[in-house]
Each structure stands twice: as C-alpha cells, then as structure tokens.
Amino acid sequence: MLHGVDVSSYQPTYSTKGQDFVFIKATEGRSYINPHQGAQASRAREAGCVVGFYHFLWPGNIAAQARYFVEKCASRLGDVLIVDWERTSAGTYASNAQKDQFIREVKALRPDRHQVLLYCNRDFWLNHDTTSYAGDGLWIADYVKAGHPRIKAKWRFHQYTDSPLDKNVGQFSSKAALKKWANDE
C-alpha cells in the first residue's frame, strides 16, 4: 500500500514526509477556488508525489461545474482528477445521474491527460449510488483499518481517517506503478 494525504485550503502547508500522493481540493460548485492549490501542488511535486485535484460537486449545472473545475484547477499532465460526491453544507447533494455526468464531462474535457476518479464515503457508495460508475477508479472514505474499507467494490484509494488530517492508502505495488497508472501508460 502507498500512503497519501488530501488537503484543502484549511491546510495551506502540510508535510510530504512518507507520502506517495497528495490530493488537493481545487474547486467547489461554480464559485470557489482553493487559493493555495498551486503552492500545495508545488510542494507535493517537489517531494516526488503523484498529485491529484478534486472538485466538491454541488447539484445542478453539471457541465458548467466540470468546465469550471478543469479550467481553474492547477493540474498538469499526469495529475489525477477527482469528483468529491457528498452532502453540501446546505444538506443537498448531486444526484447519481449528475455524479456520472460530471465524471463523463471531465473525461471528455481532458480525454488524454488524466485519470478521473470518484470520491465518496461508504454511505454514499452503499445507499446513494445506483450505477457503480466511478470513472477510472473509486476513492472510498471509510474510517476503519487502512486498506480495509467495508465495501465489496474494487477501489484504488481508501481514506481511513481524518485525524489529524485526511490520510489515505493507495492500492498500488509501488510509487512507479502509481505514476504509470496516473499517466495512463
């Protein structure tokens, strides 16, 4: 298992020691951009980590949100792109069809540059998802022993704790294998 963290604007700086990948919140809806994402990505790249960016999906205006995400995130060739599908601060969430549409829109906007993943928690995967569509892979949040999420689906990444920050493992044999996958080679 490889190790990684995910960060947002709440962690403008973070340690890359022992990390193989870093996923960074880039955007939310059609109005929020993480002002630290460029510096956060530079820190990860300097440490040799695979970098990913995620978009916190709101219901509605899915094509516009996908465009906003790919235009505003600081991604480069080989970075992973991710949709974060969960409840908003208003208690709403994008429908299953909207989640699927967002993944397809991002893949269409970046057809040869990035792997596109779905991030969701165990509850959403088991009780809201009806298609099991996760694009190029599933990143599942379930706060149990690292690498042992309580789902039957194949997953690529597992967020197993949020204390003191979001920690994850990736199901890859080596950092080289992760980089090769991220570059879609």
Short mmCIF file of C-alpha atoms in Angstrom, two decimals:
data_model
loop_
_atom_site.label_atom_id
_atom_site.label_comp_id
_atom_site.label_asym_id
_atom_site.label_seq_id
_atom_site.Cartn_x
_atom_site.Cartn_y
_atom_site.Cartn_z
CA MET A 1 0.00 0.00 0.00
CA LEU A 2 1.09 3.52 -0.78
CA HIS A 3 0.40 6.45 1.53
CA GLY A 4 -1.05 9.86 0.86
CA VAL A 5 -2.94 12.80 2.26
CA ASP A 6 -5.65 15.03 0.95
CA VAL A 7 -5.67 18.71 1.77
CA SER A 8 -7.81 21.78 1.26
CA SER A 9 -7.36 25.49 1.94
CA TYR A 10 -7.52 24.61 5.66
CA GLN A 11 -4.06 23.04 5.30
CA PRO A 12 -2.07 25.63 3.33
CA THR A 13 1.07 23.79 4.37
CA TYR A 14 1.48 20.12 5.18
CA SER A 15 4.21 17.52 5.44
CA THR A 16 5.06 15.32 2.48
CA LYS A 17 7.32 13.08 4.56
CA GLY A 18 6.43 9.46 3.86
CA GLN A 19 3.78 10.40 1.31
CA ASP A 20 3.46 8.93 -2.17
CA PHE A 21 0.48 11.01 -3.32
CA VAL A 22 -1.32 14.22 -2.39
CA PHE A 23 -4.88 15.05 -3.41
CA ILE A 24 -5.79 18.75 -3.25
CA LYS A 25 -9.19 20.42 -3.19
CA ALA A 26 -9.25 22.75 -6.18
CA THR A 27 -12.82 23.92 -6.64
CA GLU A 28 -16.38 23.69 -5.37
CA GLY A 29 -19.58 24.37 -7.27
CA ARG A 30 -19.02 27.22 -9.71
CA SER A 31 -17.72 29.89 -7.36
CA TYR A 32 -14.95 28.56 -5.09
CA ILE A 33 -11.26 28.14 -5.95
CA ASN A 34 -8.72 26.99 -3.36
CA PRO A 35 -6.24 29.91 -3.23
CA HIS A 36 -3.45 27.61 -2.00
CA GLN A 37 -3.76 24.80 -4.57
CA GLY A 38 -0.80 25.93 -6.70
CA ALA A 39 1.58 26.08 -3.74
CA GLN A 40 0.18 22.84 -2.31
CA ALA A 41 0.77 21.10 -5.65
CA SER A 42 4.29 22.50 -5.96
CA ARG A 43 5.15 21.15 -2.50
CA ALA A 44 3.87 17.67 -3.49
CA ARG A 45 5.65 17.70 -6.86
CA GLU A 46 8.94 18.77 -5.26
CA ALA A 47 8.65 15.75 -2.95
CA GLY A 48 8.05 13.42 -5.92
CA CYS A 49 4.43 12.72 -5.02
CA VAL A 50 1.69 11.95 -7.52
CA VAL A 51 -0.72 14.89 -7.46
CA GLY A 52 -4.49 14.90 -7.76
CA PHE A 53 -7.11 17.62 -7.66
CA TYR A 54 -10.70 17.30 -6.57
CA HIS A 55 -13.90 19.22 -7.14
CA PHE A 56 -16.63 19.30 -4.49
CA LEU A 57 -19.75 18.67 -6.55
CA TRP A 58 -22.96 20.62 -5.99
CA PRO A 59 -26.29 19.64 -7.55
CA GLY A 60 -27.14 21.36 -10.85
CA ASN A 61 -25.18 22.96 -13.69
CA ILE A 62 -23.04 19.86 -14.08
CA ALA A 63 -21.43 20.69 -17.44
CA ALA A 64 -20.60 24.20 -16.18
CA GLN A 65 -19.09 22.76 -12.97
CA ALA A 66 -16.94 20.36 -15.00
CA ARG A 67 -15.64 23.21 -17.16
CA TYR A 68 -15.02 25.35 -14.08
CA PHE A 69 -13.04 22.56 -12.45
CA VAL A 70 -10.76 21.76 -15.38
CA GLU A 71 -10.19 25.46 -16.12
CA LYS A 72 -9.48 26.51 -12.53
CA CYS A 73 -7.52 23.59 -11.09
CA ALA A 74 -3.73 23.74 -11.26
CA SER A 75 -3.45 20.32 -12.92
CA ARG A 76 -0.69 19.15 -15.21
CA LEU A 77 -0.30 16.15 -17.47
CA GLY A 78 -0.37 13.02 -15.30
CA ASP A 79 -2.30 14.53 -12.41
CA VAL A 80 -5.40 12.71 -11.20
CA LEU A 81 -8.77 14.50 -11.34
CA ILE A 82 -11.47 13.61 -8.83
CA VAL A 83 -15.12 14.38 -8.14
CA ASP A 84 -15.97 14.64 -4.44
CA TRP A 85 -19.56 13.40 -4.12
CA GLU A 86 -21.12 14.01 -0.71
CA ARG A 87 -23.57 16.28 1.09
CA THR A 88 -23.06 20.02 0.72
CA SER A 89 -23.11 22.41 3.66
CA ALA A 90 -26.76 23.05 2.74
CA GLY A 91 -27.53 19.33 3.17
CA THR A 92 -28.13 18.71 -0.53
CA TYR A 93 -26.16 16.52 -2.89
CA ALA A 94 -25.85 15.88 -6.60
CA SER A 95 -27.93 13.01 -7.88
CA ASN A 96 -26.43 9.75 -9.01
CA ALA A 97 -27.00 10.76 -12.64
CA GLN A 98 -25.31 14.13 -12.02
CA LYS A 99 -22.30 12.41 -10.45
CA ASP A 100 -21.99 10.15 -13.50
CA GLN A 101 -22.43 13.10 -15.87
CA PHE A 102 -19.72 15.10 -14.10
CA ILE A 103 -17.20 12.27 -14.42
CA ARG A 104 -18.03 11.86 -18.12
CA GLU A 105 -17.82 15.63 -18.73
CA VAL A 106 -14.37 15.86 -17.09
CA LYS A 107 -13.16 12.84 -19.07
CA ALA A 108 -14.40 14.47 -22.28
CA LEU A 109 -12.71 17.77 -21.41
CA ARG A 110 -9.42 16.02 -20.56
CA PRO A 111 -9.52 12.85 -22.71
CA ASP A 112 -5.80 12.15 -22.89
CA ARG A 113 -4.39 13.86 -19.84
CA HIS A 114 -5.80 12.45 -16.63
CA GLN A 115 -7.36 9.60 -14.75
CA VAL A 116 -10.75 10.68 -13.38
CA LEU A 117 -11.92 9.20 -10.07
CA LEU A 118 -14.94 9.24 -7.82
CA TYR A 119 -14.53 10.06 -4.13
CA CYS A 120 -17.39 9.26 -1.80
CA ASN A 121 -17.97 7.87 1.65
CA ARG A 122 -19.19 4.38 2.37
CA ASP A 123 -22.76 5.56 2.99
CA PHE A 124 -22.98 7.22 -0.43
CA TRP A 125 -21.46 4.20 -2.16
CA LEU A 126 -23.82 1.74 -0.47
CA ASN A 127 -27.01 3.81 -0.18
CA HIS A 128 -26.99 6.51 -2.88
CA ASP A 129 -25.02 5.09 -5.78
CA THR A 130 -27.08 3.06 -8.24
CA THR A 131 -24.71 2.71 -11.20
CA SER A 132 -21.36 1.85 -9.55
CA TYR A 133 -19.79 4.23 -12.08
CA ALA A 134 -16.56 5.62 -10.67
CA GLY A 135 -14.77 6.65 -13.85
CA ASP A 136 -11.21 5.32 -13.71
CA GLY A 137 -11.41 4.28 -10.08
CA LEU A 138 -13.02 4.63 -6.68
CA TRP A 139 -11.57 6.55 -3.75
CA ILE A 140 -13.65 5.44 -0.78
CA ALA A 141 -13.86 7.05 2.66
CA ASP A 142 -14.47 4.60 5.48
CA TYR A 143 -12.81 5.23 8.84
CA VAL A 144 -11.58 1.75 9.61
CA LYS A 145 -8.22 -0.03 9.37
CA ALA A 146 -6.18 1.32 6.44
CA GLY A 147 -6.72 -0.70 3.29
CA HIS A 148 -9.83 -2.46 4.58
CA PRO A 149 -12.88 -0.38 3.60
CA ARG A 150 -16.16 -2.16 4.26
CA ILE A 151 -17.30 -2.41 0.63
CA LYS A 152 -17.18 -5.18 -1.95
CA ALA A 153 -16.37 -2.94 -4.91
CA LYS A 154 -12.87 -2.61 -6.32
CA TRP A 155 -11.23 0.56 -5.05
CA ARG A 156 -7.99 2.44 -5.83
CA PHE A 157 -7.69 4.68 -2.75
CA HIS A 158 -9.01 4.43 0.79
CA GLN A 159 -9.37 7.42 3.14
CA TYR A 160 -9.21 5.80 6.55
CA THR A 161 -9.02 8.73 8.97
CA ASP A 162 -9.42 12.49 9.16
CA SER A 163 -7.33 12.99 12.29
CA PRO A 164 -5.10 14.97 12.42
CA LEU A 165 -5.72 15.31 8.68
CA ASP A 166 -7.19 13.14 5.94
CA LYS A 167 -4.94 10.11 5.48
CA ASN A 168 -5.22 7.62 2.66
CA VAL A 169 -3.71 4.49 1.22
CA GLY A 170 -3.50 3.58 -2.45
CA GLN A 171 -3.73 0.06 -3.81
CA PHE A 172 -0.56 0.05 -5.91
CA SER A 173 2.56 -2.10 -5.69
CA SER A 174 4.95 0.85 -5.91
CA LYS A 175 5.15 4.58 -6.47
CA ALA A 176 6.36 3.80 -10.00
CA ALA A 177 3.19 1.76 -10.60
CA LEU A 178 1.07 4.66 -9.30
CA LYS A 179 2.88 7.14 -11.56
CA LYS A 180 2.46 4.82 -14.55
CA TRP A 181 -1.27 4.47 -13.82
CA ALA A 182 -1.69 8.22 -13.29
CA ASN A 183 -0.05 8.87 -16.65
CA ASP A 184 -2.37 6.26 -18.21
CA GLU A 185 0.55 4.35 -19.70
#
